[in-house]
XYZ file of C-alpha atoms in Angstrom:
701
model
C -32.563 -3.114 -28.765
C -33.436 -0.744 -26.142
C -31.679 -0.929 -22.714
C -35.217 -2.411 -20.978
C -34.868 -5.407 -23.724
C -31.368 -5.804 -22.741
C -32.073 -5.512 -19.345
C -34.780 -8.322 -19.755
C -32.684 -10.312 -21.405
C -30.168 -10.443 -19.223
C -32.208 -11.234 -16.404
C -33.468 -14.159 -18.322
C -29.991 -15.478 -19.011
C -29.588 -15.213 -15.641
C -32.571 -16.920 -14.277
C -31.558 -19.578 -16.908
C -27.910 -20.105 -15.786
C -29.485 -20.309 -12.061
C -31.594 -23.379 -13.035
C -28.766 -24.963 -14.914
C -26.792 -24.822 -11.795
C -29.360 -26.023 -9.215
C -30.059 -28.743 -11.755
C -26.291 -30.056 -12.356
C -25.584 -29.679 -8.600
C -28.925 -32.062 -7.944
C -27.976 -34.295 -9.970
C -23.883 -34.554 -8.346
C -26.012 -35.436 -5.396
C -27.795 -38.424 -6.672
C -26.698 -41.867 -7.788
C -27.691 -43.364 -10.934
C -29.910 -45.875 -9.005
C -31.741 -43.047 -7.639
C -30.298 -42.563 -4.265
C -28.041 -39.781 -2.445
C -25.150 -40.236 -0.778
C -25.171 -43.710 0.258
C -22.327 -45.501 2.643
C -20.310 -46.645 -0.148
C -19.761 -43.172 -1.519
C -18.686 -42.182 1.751
C -15.847 -44.626 2.014
C -14.977 -43.319 -1.488
C -14.715 -39.980 -0.543
C -12.545 -41.150 2.115
C -15.358 -40.486 5.687
C -15.220 -43.239 8.121
C -18.114 -44.167 9.516
C -19.080 -44.794 13.362
C -19.808 -48.091 13.864
C -22.110 -49.387 17.073
C -22.565 -52.395 18.440
C -25.993 -53.991 17.901
C -26.581 -50.681 14.758
C -28.862 -52.547 11.904
C -29.642 -50.511 8.826
C -32.898 -49.968 8.773
C -33.332 -48.404 5.494
C -31.095 -51.083 3.772
C -32.858 -54.137 2.631
C -31.765 -57.856 3.354
C -30.478 -60.323 1.377
C -32.374 -63.511 0.457
C -29.411 -65.856 2.958
C -29.332 -63.028 5.720
C -33.020 -63.622 6.312
C -32.997 -66.915 6.017
C -29.892 -67.034 8.548
C -32.245 -65.098 10.930
C -35.055 -67.402 10.938
C -32.672 -70.292 11.262
C -31.384 -69.097 14.360
C -34.460 -69.274 15.677
C -36.072 -66.391 15.467
C -40.260 -65.794 15.105
C -40.678 -65.557 11.004
C -42.352 -62.499 9.636
C -46.518 -63.929 10.125
C -45.311 -64.064 13.911
C -43.379 -61.062 14.441
C -46.447 -59.526 12.859
C -48.535 -60.843 15.700
C -46.185 -59.660 18.397
C -45.229 -56.637 20.058
C -43.535 -53.854 17.077
C -40.141 -52.610 18.175
C -39.184 -48.987 18.167
C -38.035 -47.605 15.339
C -34.844 -45.646 15.283
C -34.703 -44.078 12.025
C -36.566 -44.176 8.261
C -35.680 -43.169 5.003
C -37.309 -41.320 2.578
C -38.101 -42.857 -0.114
C -35.034 -44.573 -0.229
C -32.926 -41.272 -0.249
C -31.034 -40.276 2.932
C -32.824 -38.857 5.449
C -30.414 -36.154 6.590
C -29.959 -34.496 3.826
C -34.022 -34.029 3.216
C -33.836 -32.738 6.887
C -31.037 -30.193 6.327
C -32.504 -29.291 2.835
C -35.912 -28.683 4.642
C -34.816 -26.820 7.445
C -32.839 -24.362 6.058
C -35.277 -23.407 3.730
C -37.674 -23.060 6.400
C -34.860 -20.938 8.655
C -34.286 -18.433 5.582
C -37.687 -18.215 5.032
C -38.168 -17.751 8.511
C -35.217 -14.999 9.141
C -36.828 -12.657 6.571
C -40.697 -12.919 8.068
C -39.135 -12.226 11.089
C -36.425 -9.435 10.314
C -38.631 -7.279 7.684
C -41.311 -6.468 10.033
C -38.847 -4.978 12.725
C -37.798 -2.635 10.242
C -40.746 -1.960 8.538
C -42.848 -1.121 11.806
C -40.234 1.811 12.486
C -40.228 2.912 8.521
C -43.778 3.432 9.238
C -43.616 5.305 12.940
C -40.928 7.784 11.252
C -42.845 8.516 8.329
C -46.025 9.166 10.739
C -44.002 11.248 12.713
C -42.430 12.829 10.154
C -45.412 13.279 8.164
C -43.773 12.147 4.963
C -46.365 9.743 2.908
C -43.383 7.760 1.266
C -41.906 6.660 4.316
C -45.615 4.781 4.917
C -45.967 3.746 1.484
C -42.445 1.563 1.684
C -43.376 0.400 5.040
C -46.688 -1.427 3.118
C -44.695 -2.736 0.616
C -42.371 -3.972 2.846
C -45.256 -6.040 4.223
C -46.689 -6.565 1.517
C -43.648 -9.013 0.685
C -43.924 -10.176 4.188
C -47.436 -11.788 3.529
C -46.626 -13.280 0.110
C -43.519 -15.478 2.112
C -45.432 -16.247 5.128
C -47.052 -18.909 3.590
C -44.342 -20.350 2.162
C -42.475 -20.224 5.480
C -45.830 -21.808 7.231
C -45.798 -24.585 4.509
C -41.983 -25.354 4.908
C -42.484 -25.495 8.513
C -44.913 -28.036 8.185
C -42.588 -30.396 5.409
C -40.131 -30.170 8.575
C -42.022 -31.425 11.157
C -43.420 -34.267 9.286
C -40.056 -35.430 7.911
C -38.711 -34.874 11.721
C -41.452 -37.206 13.127
C -41.768 -39.296 9.967
C -37.663 -40.134 9.668
C -36.730 -39.785 13.548
C -39.154 -41.058 15.391
C -36.878 -41.898 18.926
C -35.547 -38.547 18.742
C -38.631 -36.526 18.216
C -40.302 -38.885 20.887
C -37.568 -37.707 23.587
C -37.791 -34.256 22.548
C -41.878 -34.297 22.718
C -41.103 -35.725 26.309
C -38.765 -32.579 27.159
C -40.646 -29.625 25.287
C -44.391 -30.621 25.233
C -45.517 -27.342 26.797
C -43.544 -25.087 24.559
C -44.908 -26.734 21.515
C -48.448 -25.974 22.745
C -47.293 -22.512 23.512
C -45.465 -22.307 19.794
C -48.490 -23.167 18.301
C -50.918 -20.997 19.722
C -48.264 -17.948 19.141
C -48.181 -19.240 15.858
C -52.195 -18.572 15.066
C -50.967 -15.194 16.832
C -48.582 -14.569 14.675
C -51.027 -15.224 11.560
C -53.812 -12.830 12.581
C -51.833 -9.898 13.719
C -49.850 -10.222 10.102
C -52.832 -10.269 8.312
C -54.294 -7.814 10.454
C -51.444 -5.353 9.620
C -51.346 -5.878 6.026
C -55.130 -5.242 5.464
C -55.854 -3.216 7.696
C -53.093 -0.933 6.391
C -55.554 1.577 4.279
C -58.582 1.070 6.531
C -56.441 2.715 9.437
C -55.008 5.723 8.625
C -57.051 9.067 8.359
C -56.017 9.937 12.399
C -54.030 9.697 14.678
C -55.675 6.881 16.566
C -56.463 5.070 13.911
C -52.781 4.925 13.001
C -51.274 3.924 16.510
C -53.646 1.278 16.360
C -52.218 -0.197 13.134
C -48.755 0.561 14.641
C -49.723 -1.503 17.831
C -50.451 -4.193 15.376
C -47.336 -3.893 13.844
C -45.622 -4.111 17.151
C -47.269 -7.359 18.389
C -46.588 -9.166 14.853
C -42.824 -8.479 15.726
C -43.380 -9.627 19.950
C -45.255 -13.054 17.983
C -42.421 -13.441 16.324
C -39.643 -12.855 17.960
C -41.169 -15.507 20.698
C -41.255 -17.845 18.316
C -37.743 -17.414 17.326
C -37.312 -18.033 20.976
C -39.042 -20.782 21.389
C -37.591 -22.631 18.451
C -34.022 -21.650 19.678
C -34.538 -23.711 23.095
C -34.607 -26.592 20.914
C -32.079 -25.895 18.896
C -29.668 -24.818 21.734
C -30.961 -27.986 23.951
C -29.557 -30.223 21.354
C -25.868 -28.463 21.800
C -26.116 -28.239 25.489
C -28.534 -29.928 27.112
C -29.317 -29.682 30.781
C -32.854 -29.723 33.015
C -32.762 -33.627 32.019
C -30.885 -36.640 33.582
C -27.672 -37.290 31.488
C -28.008 -41.340 32.312
C -31.727 -41.825 31.493
C -32.905 -38.742 29.868
C -35.450 -38.150 31.979
C -37.192 -34.506 32.468
C -35.849 -32.497 35.571
C -36.654 -29.313 35.040
C -38.345 -27.690 31.921
C -36.989 -24.566 32.906
C -33.435 -25.253 32.760
C -33.643 -27.157 29.507
C -35.622 -24.483 27.861
C -32.520 -21.569 29.337
C -29.982 -23.540 28.525
C -26.384 -21.917 28.525
C -26.672 -21.310 24.461
C -30.248 -19.966 24.005
C -29.501 -16.660 24.955
C -26.601 -15.807 22.833
C -28.565 -17.603 19.832
C -31.352 -15.450 20.533
C -29.596 -12.381 20.211
C -27.001 -13.213 17.436
C -30.154 -14.447 15.389
C -32.367 -11.885 16.203
C -29.620 -9.102 14.740
C -28.391 -11.571 11.651
C -32.260 -12.402 10.706
C -32.749 -7.733 10.558
C -29.468 -7.875 8.585
C -30.703 -11.175 6.232
C -34.249 -9.353 5.993
C -32.377 -5.923 4.819
C -30.336 -7.541 2.124
C -33.078 -9.687 0.693
C -35.457 -6.587 0.342
C -32.379 -4.534 -0.831
C -32.113 -7.340 -3.688
C -35.752 -7.097 -4.605
C -35.530 -2.907 -4.985
C -32.420 -3.884 -7.158
C -34.659 -5.996 -9.495
C -37.412 -3.229 -9.527
C -34.873 -0.647 -10.209
C -33.671 -3.116 -13.372
C -36.780 -3.031 -14.693
C -38.331 0.539 -13.959
C -39.666 2.240 -16.994
C -40.075 5.991 -15.402
C -37.796 7.927 -13.371
C -40.641 7.760 -10.209
C -40.031 4.591 -10.047
C -36.514 4.209 -10.318
C -36.114 7.139 -8.152
C -38.535 4.800 -5.921
C -36.419 1.851 -5.935
C -33.146 3.830 -5.778
C -34.358 4.620 -1.969
C -36.099 1.067 -1.189
C -32.783 -0.186 -2.377
C -30.543 2.550 0.175
C -32.986 1.820 2.706
C -32.523 -2.050 2.628
C -28.925 -1.739 2.221
C -28.673 0.693 5.365
C -30.581 -1.570 7.435
C -28.230 -5.161 6.423
C -25.050 -2.407 7.204
C -26.978 -1.420 10.786
C -27.281 -5.005 11.938
C -24.102 -6.140 9.825
C -21.895 -4.127 12.297
C -23.249 -5.459 15.570
C -23.324 -9.143 14.366
C -19.515 -10.015 14.729
C -19.781 -9.002 18.390
C -22.693 -11.608 18.900
C -21.138 -14.283 16.653
C -18.281 -13.833 19.465
C -20.170 -13.992 22.703
C -21.757 -16.959 21.226
C -18.684 -18.686 20.296
C -17.385 -17.781 23.393
C -20.250 -19.785 24.889
C -20.104 -22.934 23.172
C -16.621 -23.207 24.445
C -17.738 -22.749 27.921
C -21.093 -25.351 27.476
C -18.454 -27.831 25.800
C -14.255 -27.229 25.483
C -14.271 -30.426 23.288
C -16.922 -28.494 20.782
C -15.313 -25.256 20.958
C -12.320 -26.626 19.635
C -14.105 -28.655 17.292
C -15.536 -25.596 16.063
C -12.060 -23.406 15.642
C -9.183 -26.088 15.594
C -10.711 -29.107 14.448
C -13.050 -30.414 11.347
C -14.775 -26.922 10.988
C -11.935 -24.905 11.259
C -11.973 -24.289 7.645
C -15.264 -23.065 7.347
C -14.431 -20.072 9.483
C -11.819 -19.044 6.841
C -15.038 -19.745 4.196
C -17.230 -17.546 7.078
C -14.563 -14.728 6.688
C -14.577 -14.454 3.013
C -18.015 -14.236 2.772
C -18.212 -11.568 5.655
C -15.408 -9.644 4.016
C -17.526 -9.839 0.730
C -20.667 -8.682 2.360
C -18.466 -5.374 3.964
C -16.740 -4.744 0.887
C -19.777 -5.020 -1.160
C -22.139 -2.582 1.508
C -19.155 0.045 0.987
C -19.219 -0.335 -2.142
C -22.987 0.372 -2.674
C -22.211 3.275 -0.376
C -19.261 4.824 -2.326
C -21.450 4.664 -5.913
C -24.295 6.090 -3.865
C -22.142 9.203 -3.193
C -22.612 10.221 -6.680
C -25.791 11.066 -6.745
C -25.453 13.632 -3.780
C -24.452 16.925 -4.879
C -21.291 18.306 -2.868
C -19.903 14.969 -2.032
C -16.764 15.191 -4.436
C -15.211 16.316 -0.632
C -15.047 13.118 0.463
C -14.459 11.056 -2.603
C -10.842 11.644 -1.760
C -11.333 9.172 1.483
C -12.290 6.020 0.030
C -8.969 4.938 -1.594
C -7.840 4.960 2.166
C -10.670 3.304 3.141
C -10.219 0.737 0.281
C -6.559 -0.170 1.303
C -7.898 -0.705 5.012
C -10.628 -2.830 4.186
C -8.937 -4.843 1.843
C -5.904 -5.436 4.505
C -7.823 -6.157 7.117
C -9.803 -8.760 4.616
C -6.475 -10.269 4.165
C -5.380 -10.659 7.526
C -9.030 -12.248 8.583
C -9.430 -14.703 6.278
C -5.389 -16.133 6.737
C -5.340 -19.595 8.504
C -2.962 -19.903 11.317
C -2.341 -23.708 10.089
C -1.575 -23.633 6.468
C -1.975 -27.337 4.935
C 1.985 -28.085 4.773
C 3.274 -30.979 2.974
C 5.713 -32.729 4.786
C 8.840 -31.675 2.935
C 7.001 -28.015 2.985
C 7.223 -28.702 7.083
C 10.795 -29.383 6.663
C 11.727 -26.137 4.933
C 10.562 -24.000 7.064
C 11.839 -25.725 10.384
C 8.084 -25.496 12.083
C 4.712 -26.504 12.342
C 3.340 -22.747 11.507
C 4.583 -20.532 8.520
C 7.194 -17.987 10.043
C 4.982 -14.972 8.710
C 1.302 -16.186 8.552
C 1.592 -17.926 11.744
C 1.424 -14.190 13.654
C -2.195 -13.099 11.522
C -3.938 -16.223 11.920
C -4.705 -16.487 15.717
C -7.703 -14.689 17.584
C -5.506 -11.460 18.767
C -4.860 -10.443 15.088
C -8.400 -11.063 13.729
C -10.250 -9.786 16.520
C -8.498 -6.753 16.226
C -9.183 -5.735 11.959
C -12.622 -6.777 12.585
C -12.926 -3.952 14.547
C -11.117 -1.788 12.212
C -12.927 -3.228 9.607
C -16.467 -2.084 11.628
C -15.172 1.460 12.241
C -13.669 1.921 8.742
C -17.409 0.676 7.695
C -18.991 3.142 10.189
C -16.563 6.054 9.093
C -17.780 5.414 5.430
C -21.468 5.970 6.154
C -20.927 9.206 8.394
C -18.973 10.742 5.297
C -22.446 9.493 3.350
C -24.536 10.993 6.046
C -22.875 14.595 5.440
C -22.009 14.397 2.269
C -24.780 17.338 1.182
C -24.244 19.001 4.549
C -22.381 22.895 4.805
C -22.463 24.831 7.503
C -23.285 23.480 10.831
C -25.287 25.551 13.718
C -24.184 26.141 17.103
C -24.770 23.241 19.474
C -26.434 25.691 21.960
C -29.031 26.075 18.939
C -30.269 22.201 19.057
C -32.136 22.978 22.203
C -33.441 19.905 25.392
C -33.300 17.383 22.315
C -29.222 18.052 21.608
C -28.712 17.639 25.600
C -30.917 15.036 26.060
C -29.369 13.294 23.307
C -25.632 13.783 24.714
C -26.356 13.058 27.879
C -28.203 9.868 27.291
C -25.009 8.054 25.354
C -22.829 9.555 27.874
C -24.812 7.802 30.410
C -25.019 4.555 28.110
C -21.582 4.265 27.248
C -19.975 5.465 30.806
C -22.468 2.698 32.352
C -21.160 -0.036 29.963
C -17.516 0.780 30.081
C -17.335 1.305 34.296
C -19.511 -1.576 34.932
C -17.301 -3.553 33.087
C -14.363 -2.293 34.447
C -15.476 -2.696 37.719
C -16.706 -6.694 37.252
C -12.977 -6.527 35.854
C -11.054 -6.256 39.822
C -13.317 -9.180 40.545
C -12.661 -11.789 38.479
C -11.603 -15.063 39.995
C -8.163 -15.858 38.701
C -4.940 -16.520 40.265
C -2.758 -13.979 41.059
C 0.241 -14.068 38.350
C -2.774 -14.592 35.592
C -4.805 -11.342 37.284
C -1.912 -9.366 36.695
C -2.841 -9.216 32.929
C -6.184 -8.187 33.763
C -5.018 -4.305 35.148
C -4.851 -3.377 31.355
C -7.593 -3.530 30.371
C -9.082 -2.031 33.196
C -6.962 1.039 32.420
C -7.884 0.921 29.116
C -11.695 0.900 29.635
C -11.241 3.781 31.869
C -8.903 5.853 29.274
C -12.025 5.173 26.947
C -14.449 6.337 29.220
C -12.746 9.653 29.391
C -12.264 9.762 25.974
C -16.265 10.053 25.779
C -16.528 12.034 28.567
C -14.301 14.587 26.611
C -16.057 13.880 23.100
C -19.472 15.006 25.055
C -17.755 18.250 26.509
C -16.113 19.741 23.221
C -19.361 18.789 21.742
C -21.044 21.207 23.916
C -17.688 23.417 22.949
C -19.776 23.792 19.299
C -16.293 21.053 18.140
C -18.110 18.034 17.374
C -16.439 17.417 14.142
C -13.298 17.278 16.529
C -14.854 15.307 19.361
C -15.736 12.645 16.681
C -12.009 12.569 15.242
C -10.626 11.987 18.741
C -12.931 9.702 19.784
C -12.033 7.546 16.680
C -7.971 7.941 17.080
C -8.390 6.854 20.685
C -10.287 4.084 19.978
C -8.097 2.888 17.034
C -5.325 3.189 18.854
C -6.325 0.804 22.069
C -8.993 -1.481 20.242
C -7.241 -2.186 17.412
C -3.107 -1.253 17.821
C -2.564 -2.139 21.302
C -5.150 -4.718 22.055
C -3.390 -6.075 18.938
C 0.258 -6.270 20.198
C -0.800 -7.065 23.730
C -2.829 -9.975 22.624
C 0.070 -11.791 21.718
C 1.189 -11.509 25.061
C -1.768 -12.738 26.730
C -2.196 -15.341 24.425
C 1.199 -16.456 25.279
C 1.146 -15.797 28.816
C -2.099 -15.844 30.047
C -4.140 -17.345 27.512
C -7.595 -17.286 29.743
C -7.438 -13.365 29.461
C -7.897 -13.313 26.269
C -11.692 -13.579 26.861
C -11.971 -10.845 29.183
C -10.044 -8.877 26.287
C -11.967 -9.644 23.716
C -15.296 -8.017 25.689
C -13.299 -5.115 26.365
C -12.027 -4.542 23.084
C -16.056 -4.860 21.985
C -17.238 -2.593 24.868
C -14.772 0.214 23.512
C -15.741 -0.353 19.974
C -19.517 -0.140 20.750
C -19.135 3.089 23.259
C -17.116 4.995 20.094
C -19.732 4.056 17.922
C -22.895 4.675 19.740
C -21.356 8.341 21.025
C -20.406 8.801 17.282
C -23.541 8.380 15.987
C -25.327 10.712 18.744
C -22.783 13.563 18.133
C -22.765 13.630 14.065
C -27.157 13.215 13.883
C -26.731 16.910 16.836
C -24.122 18.555 15.051
C -25.844 18.176 11.783
C -29.604 18.068 12.697
C -29.992 21.601 11.412
C -26.777 22.379 8.765
C -27.214 23.578 5.477
C -27.658 21.443 2.973
C -25.656 22.470 0.045
C -26.920 19.834 -2.767
C -29.762 17.958 -3.082
C -30.316 14.082 -3.566
C -30.954 12.715 -6.777
C -32.613 9.570 -6.638
C -32.717 7.717 -9.383
C -29.175 8.272 -10.235
C -27.530 5.583 -9.847
C -25.262 3.458 -12.350
C -26.367 -0.189 -12.854
C -23.863 -1.714 -11.520
C -24.940 -0.308 -8.002
C -27.923 -2.736 -8.429
C -25.642 -5.751 -9.104
C -23.467 -4.974 -5.776
C -27.167 -5.216 -4.012
C -27.838 -8.786 -5.524
C -24.501 -9.672 -4.736
C -25.173 -8.714 -0.891
C -28.150 -10.773 -1.526
C -26.524 -13.895 -2.561
C -23.738 -14.123 -0.095
C -25.883 -13.597 3.033
C -28.108 -16.901 1.804
C -24.429 -18.295 1.166
C -23.209 -17.095 4.661
C -26.899 -18.237 6.301
C -26.406 -21.959 5.242
C -22.922 -22.131 6.207
C -23.313 -21.157 9.595
C -26.631 -23.521 10.018
C -24.750 -26.093 8.725
C -21.877 -25.763 11.332
C -24.152 -24.849 14.240
C -25.825 -28.173 13.938
C -22.565 -30.172 12.825
C -21.181 -29.197 16.026
C -22.883 -31.815 17.560
C -20.942 -34.231 15.372
C -22.511 -38.151 15.971
C -25.125 -36.743 18.560
C -28.583 -35.939 18.363
C -28.447 -34.710 21.024
C -25.106 -33.861 22.597
C -23.512 -36.212 25.337
C -27.311 -37.642 25.674
C -28.499 -39.246 22.565
C -26.349 -40.506 19.900
C -27.401 -40.418 16.514
C -26.905 -44.458 15.210
C -27.611 -43.772 11.734
C -25.757 -44.898 8.735
C -25.491 -40.810 8.091
C -23.745 -40.280 11.406
C -20.860 -38.737 9.528
C -19.230 -34.983 9.299
C -19.721 -34.602 5.398
C -16.336 -33.383 3.770
C -16.143 -29.232 2.991
C -17.234 -30.345 -0.812
C -20.035 -32.081 -0.459
C -21.285 -29.682 2.034
C -20.345 -26.728 -0.617
C -22.845 -28.621 -2.836
C -25.498 -29.184 -0.539
C -25.391 -25.536 0.707
C -24.890 -24.784 -3.164
C -27.872 -26.207 -3.864
C -30.067 -24.792 -0.635
C -28.939 -21.395 -1.702
C -30.214 -21.826 -5.639
C -33.593 -23.173 -4.671
C -34.140 -20.299 -1.895
C -33.524 -18.137 -4.230
C -36.154 -19.144 -7.110
C -38.866 -19.622 -4.408
C -37.978 -15.891 -3.331
C -38.129 -14.924 -6.600
C -41.198 -16.934 -7.519
C -43.079 -15.762 -4.515
C -42.132 -12.309 -4.872
C -43.530 -12.490 -8.388
C -46.732 -13.488 -7.363
C -46.781 -10.690 -4.989
C -45.908 -8.650 -7.632
C -49.236 -9.643 -10.262
C -52.009 -8.023 -8.292
C -50.110 -4.724 -9.499
C -49.487 -5.450 -12.773
C -53.239 -6.118 -13.158
C -53.908 -2.615 -11.163
C -51.767 -0.856 -13.487
C -53.186 -2.288 -16.945
C -56.720 -1.525 -15.949
C -55.772 1.934 -15.025
C -53.900 2.292 -18.288
C -57.161 1.097 -19.857
């Protein structure tokens, strides 16, 4: 039996296995009577349900004795009630099922498809511009294939969005009545922008061959793609305002819920942090999903040309995923910090309460993303002639990444029994307690980012030999270095100046001075790197900047972070931003230096696309599955932080489902969502490729 048949059998086996897992997960959620997790089951698993005065179970049938008792107490019978005014409905069940589970599943599926639909156009347009400016038709071909996937997924996204709207208005009418009273104007704008996105999407895809041939036509087509991205980003910003209002309500009366200012309700405290975090996360999500699509096509390829094309496409998808993954922890930290600022109670629940262990799961998933992405890069060096010079670095990077991963997932407070706590003599483990705090985790996260960035740099220069003098780079080199230098200095020095004016007590403000000093040192290192680059010592400049950044942001701030936590905990938030600024300046400056130094370097070997082991494609599939699980987990955390509130502090959830699920229950639901999403994605992509198969069949005939 040949290899293609073996791969086909393996893929069918994997697909059948996924169906069995999804079916088993669904069965585990349903009781024998056909209902989801009921109140009785919640009591069995140890979840305490909130009790509210005057609360009634609108979804549960009333017994005959209870009905007789109600009528006997003087209330009107059913016939008379129908003639009177109907009471407003708070909650409804979904054919007897748990309404919250239905909304949970539908909303997560919609958000995952929406993330794909938003993320893919961003890099599709960028790839098209690169191909047009460089005159390489293969970039244009790949950008069109990206858009083909997008057009196939858009209808599914819209259908799930409509189903979500019907579920929310039907199952939670009182809550949606409040949201409509606050955000009605934005909902009209959302509808109009949705039409704009639909028209520009299909116009962008179907006019691809029409708007080519001349520069003017091509720029018109690129303009359509830019408009598509503007509409998609605008839609995300509007819906983010609705979601963040539920976590940090503003612009309304906290007693009556009456709207006072639509602008304040829209532009609440968490709106901009969520916008940035979701924008980066959607690009990362789209990149890894496209990489998985390319991996499946690579495994099914029958010619060298197809393998080469989909190998290159998988590399681009992985590159986009890594590029967005690197700044994602910084955006996530900003969001977490703003959650603390908006509500210290919610912040403590997030990191030290019911949701603290979900962040251990998050650390495992993010660690798997970094490890998988680096593994794929290292395997990719095998397709590049001349990369043997750099393969020796891989073992050191392996050690660094796995050690950082171990520190990152170490919890601060281990689940110890009374006897174990008595044996160690304190609440926290005497060794692991130093790795479970934010000072240690921030340090290792930054080291993982620097290590991953270093992996990408050695991949870029794998087939590059002797470089040319910087003086031969022309005006482009001068503009690039000065632009990067100016941006980095502006970022570092402006924050150093702002730290000088923070409103803190004198004994606490003393701990801010080392942060200002560190920013000045990094500013000097960036200037020195630019000077060395001008002196034709770009590689030395990169090495120096890496060492200074790691020394400050990782080693020194790891030690100093413990000092700050013990003596001036409030300064820790400024320390973290300082770390981010220093690491970002290193990434930006080193990227520009690397591009310019190796811009006209001698090529010692060609890249042989398609020469990749099969396990590299399974690494791409693993990255896709992990990012989907991570998105499902973070969706649960963001929504679950409100606990038993629809709108935090304003509108309480008094339904029978207003309790925080256990981690095991959350895991089953998220697992079901992941299986459904991957199954739908596979089906949608299969439909998108039916046309290609028909064209190929006709060509062969």
